Short mmCIF file of C-alpha atoms in Angstrom, two decimals:
data_model
loop_
_atom_site.label_atom_id
_atom_site.label_comp_id
_atom_site.label_asym_id
_atom_site.label_seq_id
_atom_site.Cartn_x
_atom_site.Cartn_y
_atom_site.Cartn_z
CA MET A 30 -21.56 9.33 -1.91
CA ALA A 31 -21.64 8.98 1.70
CA MET A 32 -20.77 5.71 3.59
CA PHE A 33 -22.24 4.92 6.96
CA SER A 34 -24.45 7.81 7.43
CA GLU A 35 -25.83 10.65 4.95
CA GLY A 36 -22.25 11.98 3.96
CA GLY A 37 -21.45 15.84 4.56
CA VAL A 38 -21.34 16.41 8.31
CA THR A 39 -23.41 13.66 9.48
CA SER A 40 -22.03 11.16 11.88
CA PRO A 41 -20.07 9.13 11.48
CA ASP A 42 -18.82 9.86 7.84
CA ILE A 43 -17.50 13.26 9.26
CA TRP A 44 -15.26 11.57 11.91
CA ILE A 45 -14.14 9.00 9.28
CA VAL A 46 -12.87 11.88 7.05
CA VAL A 47 -11.41 13.61 10.13
CA ALA A 48 -9.56 10.53 11.07
CA LEU A 49 -8.46 10.15 7.54
CA ILE A 50 -7.15 13.71 7.23
CA LEU A 51 -5.28 13.54 10.56
CA THR A 52 -3.71 10.17 9.48
CA ALA A 53 -2.63 11.66 6.13
CA LEU A 54 -1.00 14.76 8.00
CA ILE A 55 1.34 12.59 9.72
CA SER A 56 2.58 11.31 6.46
CA LEU A 57 2.77 14.76 4.94
CA LEU A 58 4.69 16.17 7.74
CA LEU A 59 7.09 13.35 8.46
CA ASN A 60 7.83 12.15 4.91
CA PRO A 61 9.60 15.34 3.67
CA LEU A 62 11.66 14.76 6.80
CA VAL A 63 12.65 11.16 5.64
CA PHE A 64 13.27 12.53 2.17
CA ARG A 65 15.72 15.24 3.33
CA HIS A 66 17.54 12.87 5.65
CA ASN A 67 18.22 10.60 2.92
CA LEU A 68 18.83 13.32 0.34
CA ARG A 69 22.04 14.36 2.54
CA LYS A 70 23.45 10.99 2.48
CA LYS A 71 26.16 9.43 0.24
CA ARG A 72 24.28 7.73 -2.75
CA SER A 73 23.45 4.14 -1.91
CA ILE A 74 20.84 1.52 -2.76
CA ALA A 75 19.18 1.74 0.47
CA ARG A 76 19.14 5.70 0.29
CA ASP A 77 17.76 5.86 -3.09
CA ILE A 78 14.94 3.41 -2.28
CA TYR A 79 14.06 5.30 1.00
CA MET A 80 13.88 8.46 -1.10
CA VAL A 81 11.54 6.79 -3.52
CA LEU A 82 9.45 5.30 -0.65
CA SER A 83 9.10 8.67 1.21
CA ALA A 84 8.10 10.41 -2.14
CA THR A 85 5.27 7.67 -2.73
CA ASP A 86 4.04 7.60 0.65
CA PHE A 87 3.83 11.25 0.51
CA ALA A 88 1.88 11.14 -2.74
CA SER A 89 -0.33 8.28 -1.54
CA SER A 90 -1.48 10.19 1.75
CA LEU A 91 -2.22 13.31 -0.15
CA ALA A 92 -3.95 11.69 -3.11
CA ILE A 93 -5.92 8.98 -1.56
CA SER A 94 -7.06 10.77 1.55
CA THR A 95 -8.42 13.52 -0.92
CA ILE A 96 -10.12 10.64 -3.17
CA TYR A 97 -11.61 9.01 -0.13
CA SER A 98 -12.74 12.35 1.61
CA VAL A 99 -14.56 13.63 -1.50
CA ALA A 100 -16.41 10.68 -1.82
CA ILE A 101 -17.40 10.16 1.84
CA LEU A 102 -18.68 13.55 2.17
CA ARG A 103 -20.82 13.64 -0.66
CA PRO A 104 -24.49 12.84 0.27
CA LYS A 105 -25.96 9.65 -0.60
CA GLU A 106 -26.83 8.99 -4.17
CA ASP A 107 -30.40 9.19 -5.24
CA GLN A 108 -29.77 6.68 -8.10
CA CYS A 109 -29.47 3.91 -5.18
CA VAL A 110 -33.38 4.18 -4.68
CA GLU A 111 -33.91 4.13 -8.55
CA ASP A 112 -31.86 0.93 -8.89
CA ASN A 113 -32.93 -0.53 -5.84
CA ASN A 114 -35.58 0.65 -3.11
CA VAL A 115 -35.57 3.10 -0.01
CA THR A 116 -35.26 0.03 2.46
CA PHE A 117 -32.21 -1.23 0.80
CA CYS A 118 -30.50 2.39 0.71
CA GLN A 119 -31.39 2.81 4.14
CA THR A 120 -30.07 -0.49 5.83
CA HIS A 121 -27.47 -2.00 3.19
CA TYR A 122 -25.92 1.04 1.29
CA LEU A 123 -22.74 -0.22 1.86
CA ASP A 124 -23.66 -2.98 -0.46
CA TYR A 125 -24.72 -0.57 -3.23
CA GLN A 126 -22.64 -0.19 -6.30
CA ARG A 127 -23.21 1.18 -9.99
CA PRO A 128 -21.16 1.47 -13.11
CA ALA A 129 -18.30 4.06 -12.74
CA THR A 130 -17.88 7.52 -14.19
CA ILE A 131 -14.77 8.24 -16.15
CA THR A 132 -13.53 10.47 -13.32
CA GLU A 133 -14.06 7.56 -10.98
CA LYS A 134 -12.13 5.11 -13.11
CA THR A 135 -9.27 7.72 -13.56
CA ALA A 136 -9.07 8.09 -9.54
CA GLY A 137 -9.71 4.45 -9.04
CA SER A 138 -6.45 3.83 -11.37
CA LEU A 139 -4.50 6.30 -9.34
CA LEU A 140 -5.59 4.74 -5.98
CA TRP A 141 -4.97 1.06 -6.79
CA TYR A 142 -1.59 2.01 -8.15
CA LEU A 143 -0.43 4.03 -5.06
CA ALA A 144 -1.80 1.19 -2.62
CA TYR A 145 0.50 -1.47 -4.39
CA ALA A 146 3.55 0.55 -5.22
CA PRO A 147 4.82 1.15 -1.75
CA ILE A 148 4.69 -2.78 -1.31
CA THR A 149 7.06 -3.28 -4.34
CA ILE A 150 9.48 -0.46 -2.98
CA THR A 151 9.73 -2.10 0.75
CA SER A 152 10.06 -5.59 -0.70
CA THR A 153 12.99 -4.59 -2.80
CA LEU A 154 14.52 -2.82 0.09
CA ALA A 155 14.32 -5.92 2.25
CA ILE A 156 15.53 -8.11 -0.59
CA SER A 157 18.58 -5.97 -1.48
CA ARG A 158 19.76 -5.52 2.32
CA TRP A 159 19.63 -9.35 2.65
CA TYR A 160 21.74 -9.87 -0.54
CA GLN A 161 24.18 -7.20 0.83
CA ILE A 162 24.70 -8.69 4.22
CA SER A 163 24.82 -12.22 2.83
CA PHE A 164 27.36 -11.42 0.16
CA PRO A 165 29.38 -8.62 1.33
CA LEU A 166 31.96 -9.11 -1.22
CA ARG A 167 29.60 -9.02 -4.14
CA ASN A 168 28.78 -5.80 -5.55
CA LEU A 169 24.88 -5.27 -5.96
CA ASN A 170 24.42 -2.82 -8.94
CA LYS A 171 22.36 0.35 -7.94
CA THR A 172 21.08 0.73 -11.54
CA ALA A 173 19.69 -3.03 -11.71
CA VAL A 174 17.88 -2.50 -8.55
CA GLU A 175 16.28 0.61 -9.71
CA LEU A 176 15.60 -1.08 -12.97
CA ILE A 177 13.65 -3.67 -11.24
CA ILE A 178 11.73 -1.31 -9.07
CA GLY A 179 11.08 0.81 -12.03
CA CYS A 180 9.75 -2.12 -14.10
CA ALA A 181 7.60 -3.45 -11.62
CA CYS A 182 6.04 -0.40 -10.87
CA LEU A 183 5.32 0.19 -14.40
CA VAL A 184 3.54 -2.95 -14.65
CA GLN A 185 1.37 -1.69 -11.94
CA ALA A 186 0.84 1.49 -13.55
CA VAL A 187 -0.10 0.09 -16.88
CA PHE A 188 -2.10 -2.84 -15.46
CA PHE A 189 -4.58 -0.85 -13.45
CA PRO A 190 -5.92 1.77 -16.01
CA SER A 191 -5.87 -1.00 -18.65
CA VAL A 192 -8.31 -3.38 -16.74
CA ILE A 193 -10.55 -0.66 -15.19
CA PHE A 194 -10.95 1.05 -18.44
CA SER A 195 -11.16 -2.07 -20.72
CA ASP A 196 -14.79 -2.97 -19.22
CA THR A 197 -17.75 -3.40 -21.34
CA PRO A 198 -21.57 -2.41 -20.96
CA GLU A 199 -22.27 -6.13 -20.00
CA ARG A 200 -19.60 -6.22 -17.47
CA PRO A 201 -18.72 -2.55 -16.33
CA THR A 202 -16.09 -1.64 -13.92
CA MET A 203 -18.19 -0.93 -10.66
CA MET A 204 -18.10 1.93 -8.24
CA GLN A 205 -18.30 0.05 -4.85
CA ILE A 206 -19.58 2.18 -1.80
CA SER A 207 -18.22 -0.18 0.77
CA ILE A 208 -14.45 0.62 -0.53
CA GLN A 209 -15.21 4.08 -1.87
CA THR A 210 -13.58 3.47 -5.25
CA VAL A 211 -13.85 1.26 -8.11
CA ILE A 212 -13.53 -2.47 -8.36
CA TRP A 213 -12.83 -4.10 -11.72
CA ASN A 214 -14.25 -7.42 -13.29
CA LYS A 215 -11.14 -10.26 -13.13
CA THR A 216 -12.25 -11.36 -16.73
CA GLY A 217 -10.41 -11.28 -19.90
CA PRO A 218 -6.61 -10.97 -20.41
CA PHE A 219 -5.97 -10.23 -17.05
CA GLY A 220 -7.98 -12.85 -14.91
CA ILE A 221 -10.24 -15.91 -15.67
CA HIS A 222 -13.18 -15.34 -13.37
CA THR A 223 -14.01 -13.58 -9.98
CA LYS A 224 -11.97 -15.75 -7.64
CA SER A 225 -8.96 -15.62 -9.83
CA LEU A 226 -5.46 -13.87 -8.82
CA THR A 227 -4.56 -10.83 -11.03
CA ILE A 228 -1.08 -9.79 -11.87
CA PRO A 229 -0.77 -7.30 -8.81
CA GLU A 230 -2.11 -9.78 -6.40
CA VAL A 231 0.26 -12.57 -7.38
CA MET A 232 3.24 -9.83 -7.46
CA THR A 233 2.20 -8.81 -3.92
CA ASN A 234 2.27 -12.15 -2.55
CA LEU A 235 5.19 -13.17 -4.19
CA GLN A 236 7.26 -10.05 -2.90
CA CYS A 237 5.68 -10.50 0.58
CA LEU A 238 6.77 -14.05 0.84
CA ILE A 239 10.48 -13.39 -0.45
CA SER A 240 10.84 -10.09 1.50
CA VAL A 241 9.69 -11.31 4.83
CA GLY A 242 11.88 -14.45 4.28
CA ALA A 243 14.80 -12.06 3.24
CA SER A 244 14.37 -9.93 6.34
CA ILE A 245 14.24 -12.94 8.86
CA LEU A 246 17.34 -14.41 7.30
CA THR A 247 19.21 -11.01 7.42
CA ILE A 248 18.63 -10.44 11.15
CA THR A 249 19.30 -14.05 12.09
CA SER A 250 22.67 -13.96 10.12
CA LEU A 251 23.50 -10.57 11.91
CA ILE A 252 22.75 -11.91 15.25
CA LYS A 253 24.62 -15.20 15.06
CA SER A 254 27.65 -13.52 13.53
CA PRO A 255 30.74 -13.30 15.41
CA VAL A 256 31.37 -10.23 17.60
CA ILE A 257 34.63 -8.58 16.27
CA PRO A 258 36.17 -6.43 19.06
CA GLY A 259 35.81 -2.78 18.02
CA ASN A 260 33.15 -3.56 15.82
CA GLU A 261 30.11 -4.02 17.94
CA ALA A 262 28.53 -0.51 17.07
CA ALA A 263 28.65 -1.27 13.38
CA ARG A 264 27.07 -4.79 13.78
CA MET A 265 24.33 -3.25 16.13
CA LYS A 266 23.50 -0.78 13.56
CA LYS A 267 23.03 -3.21 10.86
CA ILE A 268 20.64 -5.22 13.16
CA LYS A 269 18.80 -2.01 13.79
CA GLY A 270 18.59 -1.13 10.09
CA SER A 271 17.39 -4.68 9.35
CA ILE A 272 14.56 -4.56 11.88
CA LYS A 273 13.66 -1.32 10.54
CA ILE A 274 13.37 -2.64 6.95
CA THR A 275 11.24 -5.81 8.45
CA LEU A 276 8.78 -3.33 10.16
CA LEU A 277 8.56 -1.37 7.02
CA ASN A 278 6.98 -4.67 5.31
CA VAL A 279 4.23 -4.68 7.99
CA GLY A 280 1.89 -3.51 5.14
CA THR A 281 2.89 -6.12 2.65
CA VAL A 282 2.51 -8.91 5.45
CA VAL A 283 -1.15 -7.80 6.31
CA TYR A 284 -2.16 -7.37 2.79
CA MET A 285 -0.99 -10.79 2.13
CA ILE A 286 -2.50 -12.46 4.96
CA ILE A 287 -6.08 -10.96 4.52
CA GLY A 288 -5.90 -11.38 0.62
CA MET A 289 -4.82 -15.06 0.86
CA TYR A 290 -7.86 -15.48 3.49
CA MET A 291 -10.09 -14.08 1.26
CA TYR A 292 -9.13 -16.06 -1.63
CA PHE A 293 -8.87 -19.37 -0.10
CA SER A 294 -11.47 -19.33 2.49
CA HIS A 295 -14.79 -20.92 1.11
CA GLY A 296 -16.45 -18.69 4.16
CA VAL A 297 -15.64 -15.54 2.58
CA GLU A 298 -17.69 -15.23 -0.50
CA LYS A 299 -17.97 -12.07 -2.52
CA GLY A 300 -21.03 -10.03 -1.23
CA THR A 301 -21.11 -11.30 2.15
CA GLU A 302 -20.51 -9.17 5.40
CA LEU A 303 -17.16 -10.52 6.30
CA TYR A 304 -15.87 -10.05 2.77
CA THR A 305 -17.03 -6.42 2.98
CA ILE A 306 -15.29 -5.88 6.31
CA LEU A 307 -12.24 -7.36 4.95
CA GLN A 308 -12.42 -5.10 1.98
CA MET A 309 -12.90 -2.00 4.19
CA ILE A 310 -9.94 -2.82 6.32
CA ILE A 311 -7.71 -3.27 3.26
CA CYS A 312 -8.71 -0.01 1.65
CA PRO A 313 -7.53 2.76 4.13
CA MET A 314 -4.36 0.80 4.81
CA PRO A 315 -2.47 2.78 2.41
CA ILE A 316 -3.02 6.09 4.23
CA VAL A 317 -2.03 4.50 7.48
CA LEU A 318 1.00 3.02 6.22
CA SER A 319 2.23 6.08 4.52
CA SER A 320 2.10 7.52 8.07
CA PHE A 321 3.43 4.30 9.78
CA ASN A 322 6.68 4.20 7.67
CA PRO A 323 8.19 7.58 8.31
CA VAL A 324 7.32 7.09 12.06
CA ILE A 325 9.25 3.69 12.16
CA TYR A 326 12.11 5.30 10.10
CA ILE A 327 12.60 8.44 12.15
CA LEU A 328 12.25 6.09 15.66
CA LEU A 329 15.05 3.85 14.29
CA THR A 330 17.30 6.18 12.60
CA ASP A 331 19.47 8.85 14.15
CA GLY A 332 19.56 12.35 12.93
CA VAL A 333 16.36 12.60 11.14
CA LEU A 334 14.68 15.46 13.05
CA CYS A 335 18.02 17.24 13.38
CA PRO A 336 19.33 18.86 10.57
CA ILE A 337 22.89 17.42 10.93
CA ARG A 338 25.07 16.27 8.32
CA ILE A 339 24.81 12.39 7.74
CA ARG A 340 27.24 9.97 6.04
CA GLY A 341 26.51 6.33 4.90
CA ASN A 342 23.44 4.56 5.75
#
């Protein structure tokens, strides 16, 4: 399918694939360490969510890097010339799109789910930490939190294949070269028209706003809390943990900023060069964040790289 050159070992396509694989390797190496570190802890909300996040990031890096690498290394499609012309395929190949195959729809459903699921997980983590710090005497039910994460991820898991496979011959789901995966039509029960926000986009933006606000309130509350003699170490540990959770929400923030800019800016119309560039920035982000998350966790958590017995959070 290629991207910027002819696919295969041609440049820069081959270097894009190498960069994707190297980034994915960081995730594949570090996320099992994060999972093991939390597996050895006493069960808690934070411990369970970190385990889910590390497992999801591991799956994201493996699946998404494979999907993208296979697509980019494939040669340019002859169908591009048949549908357009040689000049277009040489100079504007990134703009080329065609109806997606069943395999591409299946891979696209998985890819989009794995792109959105970590955002739900990190957002829930931030909100849970805020609640526990703000209301220390109230019990936050672990089962309820896990059900919220499960239901939110289930909505996403159902939404993407439903909307991707519910296309029609008149309005098919398209395979888009610029993002190397499928893009669906926002029509029917899941959207009103092309510029409408779909269910996952609304959920992502709300989660971002709430989680970022919760993280800021948590850190502010901890900093302003009175210093109790002999309890400074525990207080600093809580601040460090809250900063870690805030940094893990970086991906959510970037998604929301770019998504809202594309939605509200009249200068970013679908099909323009800027629109394509912003799409290309968003698409490899799940792989980058799947490696960023364990790096942040390891840097701000003691004992991850050393197999010592850990207690608590």
